[in-house]
Each structure stands twice: as C-alpha cells, then as structure tokens.
C-alpha cells in the first residue's frame, strides 16, 4: 500500500524518489526499495499485503522471474521460512534454472556494489555491473565493462525505458 502511494507521488506529481521519500518521511533508498516491490508478481504482492510474507522475503524474490516468484512465495509462506531461509531458496532456484548469470568468485568492489544499488534504486530493477577488463588511461587504471538490467516482461522493459527517459 505504501509502495502504491509512493508510486502515485512519483507518477502523478512527477516527484523524484528522493522528494517522494521526503514527503512521506522515508529515506530515498527505503522509498526506492518499497517501489521495487511493485515489480513482484501480483499474487506475491497480495501475499505481502496479507502478511504471509515479510518485506525481507519479498526483496529476496525480486531476482526471480514472476512464475518462480509465485512458486517460491508459496513455499516460503507454507514453510514459514525466515528471511535467510528464503534467500537461500531464491539462490538455489536461481542456480537451478539459470535465472541469473553466475559470476566468477571474484568479489566486487564496494564502489561497484554501490553503483549497482544506486542504479537499482533509480530504475526499480535488478542491475548488475560487470567489470570486463582494466585499462590504463592517463597513467591511471580504470575499469571497463557493461551494465545489465533485468526485466521479466515487455511491460517491465517499457517501464524501464520510461524511467530512463525521465532521468536528466
């Protein structure tokens, strides 16, 4: 419900996530996390509103496609899993069905993780920054790579495009 209210502030009044967050007394990242929950499959959103799932459960489900979200949400609710157990289930499902590319064991830098989180907040989507190689420019080492943005449907992709067009 709160996420729908924030979405309304953003869409109807053209507020940024930061301004919408201030209007309701939340931090920008908290507001963005709430808005990301609107990317969940409708039955999962219903379970969240009914109290069958916690916010932590719901956030863990965001990395799955909609069909897998529903399946996992039903398992989480039926088995009354903790958030950590839910995260393990999601990780297992992601690996089993290759829903998310597996990264090499190389740990991402704090800056890379921060950029991923910031982009995910801005775009309300799962974002991965992939560092492909390091180059030397003007005597400094710089990373080169790509940004991957996950979407689960054409509607979601169109929403991403709209949000990108709104970024100035």
PDB file of C-alpha atoms in Angstrom, residues 23-115:
ATOM      1  CA  UNK A  23       7.140  13.717   1.579  1.00  0.00           C
ATOM      2  CA  UNK A  24       6.399  10.505   3.495  1.00  0.00           C
ATOM      3  CA  UNK A  25       9.288  10.709   5.965  1.00  0.00           C
ATOM      4  CA  UNK A  26      11.431   7.942   4.465  1.00  0.00           C
ATOM      5  CA  UNK A  27      14.986   7.788   3.154  1.00  0.00           C
ATOM      6  CA  UNK A  28      15.444   7.699  -0.616  1.00  0.00           C
ATOM      7  CA  UNK A  29      16.788   4.148  -0.514  1.00  0.00           C
ATOM      8  CA  UNK A  30      13.879   2.951   1.661  1.00  0.00           C
ATOM      9  CA  UNK A  31      11.400   4.538  -0.754  1.00  0.00           C
ATOM     10  CA  UNK A  32      13.181   3.031  -3.764  1.00  0.00           C
ATOM     11  CA  UNK A  33      13.168  -0.399  -2.113  1.00  0.00           C
ATOM     12  CA  UNK A  34       9.432  -0.077  -1.493  1.00  0.00           C
ATOM     13  CA  UNK A  35       8.848   0.922  -5.118  1.00  0.00           C
ATOM     14  CA  UNK A  36      10.864  -2.077  -6.330  1.00  0.00           C
ATOM     15  CA  UNK A  37       8.333  -4.327  -4.563  1.00  0.00           C
ATOM     16  CA  UNK A  38       5.817  -3.267  -7.222  1.00  0.00           C
ATOM     17  CA  UNK A  39       7.875  -5.374  -9.668  1.00  0.00           C
ATOM     18  CA  UNK A  40       6.710  -8.512  -7.845  1.00  0.00           C
ATOM     19  CA  UNK A  41       4.048 -10.721  -9.392  1.00  0.00           C
ATOM     20  CA  UNK A  42       0.543  -9.667  -8.302  1.00  0.00           C
ATOM     21  CA  UNK A  43      -0.101 -12.820  -6.211  1.00  0.00           C
ATOM     22  CA  UNK A  44       3.164 -12.203  -4.347  1.00  0.00           C
ATOM     23  CA  UNK A  45       2.164  -8.572  -3.679  1.00  0.00           C
ATOM     24  CA  UNK A  46      -1.153  -9.863  -2.324  1.00  0.00           C
ATOM     25  CA  UNK A  47       0.679 -12.278   0.000  1.00  0.00           C
ATOM     26  CA  UNK A  48       2.875  -9.401   1.200  1.00  0.00           C
ATOM     27  CA  UNK A  49      -0.149  -7.182   1.938  1.00  0.00           C
ATOM     28  CA  UNK A  50      -1.898 -10.078   3.697  1.00  0.00           C
ATOM     29  CA  UNK A  51       1.118 -10.550   5.962  1.00  0.00           C
ATOM     30  CA  UNK A  52       2.009 -14.003   4.616  1.00  0.00           C
ATOM     31  CA  UNK A  53       5.408 -12.619   3.573  1.00  0.00           C
ATOM     32  CA  UNK A  54       7.683 -10.034   5.168  1.00  0.00           C
ATOM     33  CA  UNK A  55       9.436  -7.244   3.270  1.00  0.00           C
ATOM     34  CA  UNK A  56      12.705  -9.188   3.521  1.00  0.00           C
ATOM     35  CA  UNK A  57      11.085 -12.211   1.882  1.00  0.00           C
ATOM     36  CA  UNK A  58       9.670 -10.018  -0.869  1.00  0.00           C
ATOM     37  CA  UNK A  59      13.003  -8.301  -1.576  1.00  0.00           C
ATOM     38  CA  UNK A  60      14.674 -11.691  -1.922  1.00  0.00           C
ATOM     39  CA  UNK A  61      12.085 -12.733  -4.520  1.00  0.00           C
ATOM     40  CA  UNK A  62      12.775  -9.751  -6.806  1.00  0.00           C
ATOM     41  CA  UNK A  63      15.636 -11.528  -8.578  1.00  0.00           C
ATOM     42  CA  UNK A  64      13.339 -14.326  -9.803  1.00  0.00           C
ATOM     43  CA  UNK A  65      11.030 -14.259 -12.801  1.00  0.00           C
ATOM     44  CA  UNK A  66       7.333 -13.882 -11.997  1.00  0.00           C
ATOM     45  CA  UNK A  67       6.450 -17.583 -12.194  1.00  0.00           C
ATOM     46  CA  UNK A  68       9.338 -18.522  -9.910  1.00  0.00           C
ATOM     47  CA  UNK A  69       8.389 -15.673  -7.527  1.00  0.00           C
ATOM     48  CA  UNK A  70       4.936 -17.184  -7.052  1.00  0.00           C
ATOM     49  CA  UNK A  71       6.286 -20.701  -6.544  1.00  0.00           C
ATOM     50  CA  UNK A  72       8.925 -19.542  -4.074  1.00  0.00           C
ATOM     51  CA  UNK A  73       6.500 -17.244  -2.221  1.00  0.00           C
ATOM     52  CA  UNK A  74       4.085 -20.141  -1.710  1.00  0.00           C
ATOM     53  CA  UNK A  75       6.907 -22.305  -0.334  1.00  0.00           C
ATOM     54  CA  UNK A  76       8.129 -19.512   1.946  1.00  0.00           C
ATOM     55  CA  UNK A  77       4.638 -18.916   3.356  1.00  0.00           C
ATOM     56  CA  UNK A  78       3.768 -22.615   3.697  1.00  0.00           C
ATOM     57  CA  UNK A  79       7.011 -23.461   5.497  1.00  0.00           C
ATOM     58  CA  UNK A  80       7.057 -20.177   7.451  1.00  0.00           C
ATOM     59  CA  UNK A  81      10.664 -19.626   6.370  1.00  0.00           C
ATOM     60  CA  UNK A  82      12.911 -16.992   7.864  1.00  0.00           C
ATOM     61  CA  UNK A  83      14.251 -14.315   5.532  1.00  0.00           C
ATOM     62  CA  UNK A  84      17.640 -16.094   5.475  1.00  0.00           C
ATOM     63  CA  UNK A  85      15.967 -19.377   4.506  1.00  0.00           C
ATOM     64  CA  UNK A  86      14.027 -17.539   1.799  1.00  0.00           C
ATOM     65  CA  UNK A  87      17.250 -16.013   0.460  1.00  0.00           C
ATOM     66  CA  UNK A  88      18.809 -19.492   0.330  1.00  0.00           C
ATOM     67  CA  UNK A  89      15.774 -20.836  -1.526  1.00  0.00           C
ATOM     68  CA  UNK A  90      15.963 -17.997  -4.063  1.00  0.00           C
ATOM     69  CA  UNK A  91      19.685 -18.567  -4.546  1.00  0.00           C
ATOM     70  CA  UNK A  92      19.045 -22.277  -5.113  1.00  0.00           C
ATOM     71  CA  UNK A  93      16.224 -21.597  -7.587  1.00  0.00           C
ATOM     72  CA  UNK A  94      18.334 -19.043  -9.448  1.00  0.00           C
ATOM     73  CA  UNK A  95      21.180 -21.525  -9.793  1.00  0.00           C
ATOM     74  CA  UNK A  96      18.909 -24.428 -10.797  1.00  0.00           C
ATOM     75  CA  UNK A  97      17.099 -22.545 -13.507  1.00  0.00           C
ATOM     76  CA  UNK A  98      19.926 -20.188 -14.526  1.00  0.00           C
ATOM     77  CA  UNK A  99      17.663 -17.218 -13.971  1.00  0.00           C
ATOM     78  CA  UNK A 100      20.611 -15.072 -13.057  1.00  0.00           C
ATOM     79  CA  UNK A 101      24.067 -15.374 -14.575  1.00  0.00           C
ATOM     80  CA  UNK A 102      26.565 -16.844 -12.158  1.00  0.00           C
ATOM     81  CA  UNK A 103      29.587 -14.650 -11.518  1.00  0.00           C
ATOM     82  CA  UNK A 104      33.105 -15.873 -11.030  1.00  0.00           C
ATOM     83  CA  UNK A 105      34.170 -15.967  -7.422  1.00  0.00           C
ATOM     84  CA  UNK A 106      35.934 -12.591  -7.848  1.00  0.00           C
ATOM     85  CA  UNK A 107      34.491 -10.233  -5.241  1.00  0.00           C
ATOM     86  CA  UNK A 108      33.012  -6.956  -6.475  1.00  0.00           C
ATOM     87  CA  UNK A 109      34.454  -3.737  -5.150  1.00  0.00           C
ATOM     88  CA  UNK A 110      32.487  -1.604  -2.729  1.00  0.00           C
ATOM     89  CA  UNK A 111      32.206   1.094  -5.423  1.00  0.00           C
ATOM     90  CA  UNK A 112      30.782  -1.393  -7.931  1.00  0.00           C
ATOM     91  CA  UNK A 113      28.214  -2.639  -5.398  1.00  0.00           C
ATOM     92  CA  UNK A 114      27.283   0.973  -4.545  1.00  0.00           C
ATOM     93  CA  UNK A 115      26.763   1.795  -8.237  1.00  0.00           C
TER      94      UNK A 115
END
